[in-house]
């Protein structure tokens, strides 16, 4: 099924990967990108080489991706997704599943906006990326810009439209010594936006 989805995504989008500032190599990474469509996690997954797909888990919103048995099966059996609860319940920590995945050696695909945007500019990044970067300083943080995917699967639509899309991966960033949370998040967001015109 994974092979079929990969071929389907590549037919619909081209799933072109462009690497600037870092090669596609098998090291533990957090890929963080703009978020405009539910197809974003599929797009990045399909753009990665096979050896990176096998060690990289997309972060998926539990409330959306477990709503139907088909969605849940795809994200569990095909993508091995890390589910995150977007609405806190009690004292639960929404980052805990991501921390467990990173602690076990997996790479992850993260959308720091936390929800889909509806414009050309990403929304301000939420604090999760900063928290993970501090807890896992050895993990390489790779920004990515997903282009055109919102036109393949516009909000509210269920039938995808074939459009050429790409994912541009940029030079890694890191939290500098003493860097405050908002300064880092703004800089990380700027690194993603800068890839739009590369």
CSV table of C-alpha atoms in Angstrom, one decimal:
chain,number,residue,atom,x,y,z
A,1,UNK,CA,0.0,0.0,0.0
A,2,UNK,CA,2.9,2.3,0.8
A,3,UNK,CA,4.3,1.8,-2.7
A,4,UNK,CA,0.9,2.5,-4.3
A,5,UNK,CA,0.4,5.7,-2.3
A,6,UNK,CA,3.9,6.8,-3.2
A,7,UNK,CA,3.2,6.3,-6.9
A,8,UNK,CA,-0.2,8.1,-6.6
A,9,UNK,CA,1.3,11.1,-4.9
A,10,UNK,CA,4.1,11.3,-7.4
A,11,UNK,CA,1.6,11.1,-10.3
A,12,UNK,CA,-0.6,13.8,-8.8
A,13,UNK,CA,2.2,16.2,-7.6
A,14,UNK,CA,5.5,15.2,-9.1
A,15,UNK,CA,6.8,15.2,-5.4
A,16,UNK,CA,10.0,17.0,-6.5
A,17,UNK,CA,12.6,17.3,-3.8
A,18,UNK,CA,15.2,20.1,-4.0
A,19,UNK,CA,18.1,20.1,-1.5
A,20,UNK,CA,19.8,23.4,-0.6
A,21,UNK,CA,22.3,23.6,2.2
A,22,UNK,CA,22.1,19.9,3.3
A,23,UNK,CA,22.2,16.6,1.5
A,24,UNK,CA,19.5,13.9,1.9
A,25,UNK,CA,21.5,11.8,4.4
A,26,UNK,CA,20.5,9.2,7.0
A,27,UNK,CA,20.9,11.2,10.3
A,28,UNK,CA,18.3,11.9,12.9
A,29,UNK,CA,16.4,15.0,11.9
A,30,UNK,CA,13.4,17.1,12.6
A,31,UNK,CA,12.0,18.3,9.2
A,32,UNK,CA,9.8,21.4,9.9
A,33,UNK,CA,7.7,23.0,7.2
A,34,UNK,CA,4.9,25.3,6.3
A,35,UNK,CA,1.4,23.8,6.6
A,36,UNK,CA,-1.3,24.4,4.0
A,37,UNK,CA,-3.0,21.1,3.4
A,38,UNK,CA,-3.7,17.7,5.0
A,39,UNK,CA,-1.6,16.4,2.1
A,40,UNK,CA,1.6,18.1,3.5
A,41,UNK,CA,2.8,15.1,5.5
A,42,UNK,CA,2.3,12.9,2.5
A,43,UNK,CA,4.1,15.3,0.2
A,44,UNK,CA,7.2,15.5,2.4
A,45,UNK,CA,7.2,11.7,3.0
A,46,UNK,CA,7.0,11.1,-0.8
A,47,UNK,CA,9.7,13.6,-1.5
A,48,UNK,CA,12.3,11.9,0.8
A,49,UNK,CA,14.5,9.1,-0.6
A,50,UNK,CA,13.5,5.6,0.4
A,51,UNK,CA,16.3,5.3,3.0
A,52,UNK,CA,15.0,8.4,4.7
A,53,UNK,CA,11.3,7.6,4.5
A,54,UNK,CA,12.0,4.4,6.4
A,55,UNK,CA,13.4,6.2,9.4
A,56,UNK,CA,11.1,9.3,9.3
A,57,UNK,CA,7.7,9.6,11.0
A,58,UNK,CA,5.3,12.4,10.2
A,59,UNK,CA,3.5,14.1,13.1
A,60,UNK,CA,-0.3,13.8,12.6
A,61,UNK,CA,-3.2,15.4,14.4
A,62,UNK,CA,-5.0,12.6,16.2
A,63,UNK,CA,-8.4,14.3,15.9
A,64,UNK,CA,-8.3,14.4,12.1
A,65,UNK,CA,-6.2,11.4,11.1
A,66,UNK,CA,-8.1,8.9,13.4
A,67,UNK,CA,-11.6,10.2,12.4
A,68,UNK,CA,-12.1,7.3,9.9
A,69,UNK,CA,-10.7,3.8,9.9
A,70,UNK,CA,-9.1,4.4,6.5
A,71,UNK,CA,-7.2,7.5,7.6
A,72,UNK,CA,-6.1,5.8,10.8
A,73,UNK,CA,-4.9,2.8,8.9
A,74,UNK,CA,-3.0,4.9,6.4
A,75,UNK,CA,-1.2,6.9,9.0
A,76,UNK,CA,-0.5,3.9,11.2
A,77,UNK,CA,0.3,1.1,8.7
A,78,UNK,CA,1.9,3.2,5.9
A,79,UNK,CA,3.4,6.3,7.5
A,80,UNK,CA,4.0,5.1,11.0
A,81,UNK,CA,2.8,8.5,12.1
A,82,UNK,CA,3.3,10.1,15.5
A,83,UNK,CA,-0.1,11.2,16.7
A,84,UNK,CA,-0.4,14.4,18.6
A,85,UNK,CA,-3.4,15.7,20.6
A,86,UNK,CA,-4.0,19.3,19.6
A,87,UNK,CA,-6.4,19.9,22.5
A,88,UNK,CA,-4.8,19.4,25.9
A,89,UNK,CA,-6.7,17.2,28.3
A,90,UNK,CA,-5.8,17.5,31.9
A,91,UNK,CA,-2.1,17.5,32.6
A,92,UNK,CA,-1.2,15.6,29.3
A,93,UNK,CA,1.8,16.9,27.4
A,94,UNK,CA,1.1,17.0,23.7
A,95,UNK,CA,4.9,16.8,23.0
A,96,UNK,CA,5.4,13.5,24.8
A,97,UNK,CA,4.7,11.3,21.7
A,98,UNK,CA,7.2,13.4,19.7
A,99,UNK,CA,9.8,13.1,22.5
A,100,UNK,CA,9.3,9.4,22.7
A,101,UNK,CA,9.8,9.1,18.9
A,102,UNK,CA,13.0,11.2,19.0
A,103,UNK,CA,14.3,9.3,22.1
A,104,UNK,CA,13.9,6.0,20.1
A,105,UNK,CA,16.1,7.4,17.3
A,106,UNK,CA,13.4,8.3,14.7
A,107,UNK,CA,13.3,11.4,12.6
A,108,UNK,CA,10.1,13.3,12.5
A,109,UNK,CA,8.2,15.7,10.2
A,110,UNK,CA,6.7,18.6,12.1
A,111,UNK,CA,4.5,21.5,11.2
A,112,UNK,CA,5.2,24.2,13.8
A,113,UNK,CA,2.2,26.3,13.0
A,114,UNK,CA,0.1,23.7,14.7
A,115,UNK,CA,-2.7,24.0,12.2
A,116,UNK,CA,-3.2,24.6,8.5
A,117,UNK,CA,-2.7,28.1,7.2
A,118,UNK,CA,-4.8,29.7,4.5
A,119,UNK,CA,-2.3,32.2,3.1
A,120,UNK,CA,1.1,32.5,1.5
A,121,UNK,CA,2.8,33.3,4.8
A,122,UNK,CA,3.0,30.7,7.5
A,123,UNK,CA,1.4,31.6,10.8
A,124,UNK,CA,3.8,32.2,13.8
A,125,UNK,CA,5.4,29.0,15.0
A,126,UNK,CA,4.3,27.5,18.3
A,127,UNK,CA,6.8,26.6,21.0
A,128,UNK,CA,7.1,22.8,20.3
A,129,UNK,CA,10.0,23.1,17.9
A,130,UNK,CA,12.0,25.2,20.4
A,131,UNK,CA,11.3,22.7,23.2
A,132,UNK,CA,12.3,19.7,21.2
A,133,UNK,CA,15.5,21.5,19.9
A,134,UNK,CA,16.5,22.1,23.5
A,135,UNK,CA,15.8,18.6,24.7
A,136,UNK,CA,17.4,16.9,21.7
A,137,UNK,CA,20.3,19.1,20.7
A,138,UNK,CA,22.0,16.4,18.6
A,139,UNK,CA,19.0,16.2,16.3
A,140,UNK,CA,19.5,18.2,13.1
A,141,UNK,CA,16.7,20.7,12.4
A,142,UNK,CA,16.0,21.0,8.7
A,143,UNK,CA,13.6,23.7,7.3
A,144,UNK,CA,11.4,22.8,4.3
A,145,UNK,CA,9.0,24.8,2.1
A,146,UNK,CA,6.1,22.9,0.5
A,147,UNK,CA,5.0,24.6,-2.7
A,148,UNK,CA,1.6,24.3,-4.4
A,149,UNK,CA,0.2,21.5,-2.4
A,150,UNK,CA,-2.8,23.5,-1.2
A,151,UNK,CA,-3.9,23.6,-4.9
A,152,UNK,CA,-3.9,19.8,-5.1
A,153,UNK,CA,-6.2,19.3,-2.2
A,154,UNK,CA,-7.9,22.6,-1.3
A,155,UNK,CA,-9.6,22.9,2.0
A,156,UNK,CA,-13.0,21.2,2.0
A,157,UNK,CA,-12.3,19.2,-1.2
A,158,UNK,CA,-12.1,15.4,-1.3
A,159,UNK,CA,-10.9,14.8,-4.9
A,160,UNK,CA,-7.2,15.8,-5.6
A,161,UNK,CA,-6.3,17.8,-8.7
A,162,UNK,CA,-3.0,17.0,-10.4
A,163,UNK,CA,-0.6,19.9,-10.0
A,164,UNK,CA,3.2,20.0,-10.0
A,165,UNK,CA,4.5,20.4,-6.4
A,166,UNK,CA,7.9,20.5,-4.8
A,167,UNK,CA,9.5,20.4,-1.4
A,168,UNK,CA,12.6,22.5,-0.9
A,169,UNK,CA,14.9,21.5,2.0
A,170,UNK,CA,17.2,24.1,3.4
A,171,UNK,CA,20.3,24.5,5.5
A,172,UNK,CA,19.9,23.2,9.1
A,173,UNK,CA,19.3,25.7,11.9
A,174,UNK,CA,19.9,25.3,15.7
A,175,UNK,CA,19.2,27.1,18.9
A,176,UNK,CA,22.1,29.4,19.6
A,177,UNK,CA,23.4,29.7,23.2
A,178,UNK,CA,21.2,31.9,25.2
A,179,UNK,CA,18.7,32.4,22.4
A,180,UNK,CA,15.2,33.1,23.6
A,181,UNK,CA,12.2,31.1,22.5
A,182,UNK,CA,10.5,33.7,20.3
A,183,UNK,CA,13.7,34.8,18.6
A,184,UNK,CA,14.5,31.2,17.6
A,185,UNK,CA,11.0,30.5,16.4
A,186,UNK,CA,10.9,33.6,14.3
A,187,UNK,CA,14.3,32.7,12.9
A,188,UNK,CA,13.2,29.2,12.1
A,189,UNK,CA,10.0,30.5,10.4
A,190,UNK,CA,12.1,32.9,8.4
A,191,UNK,CA,14.3,30.0,7.3
A,192,UNK,CA,11.2,28.2,6.0
A,193,UNK,CA,9.9,31.3,4.2
A,194,UNK,CA,13.3,32.0,2.6
A,195,UNK,CA,13.0,28.7,0.7
A,196,UNK,CA,9.9,29.8,-1.1
A,197,UNK,CA,11.9,31.8,-3.7
A,198,UNK,CA,14.9,29.5,-4.0
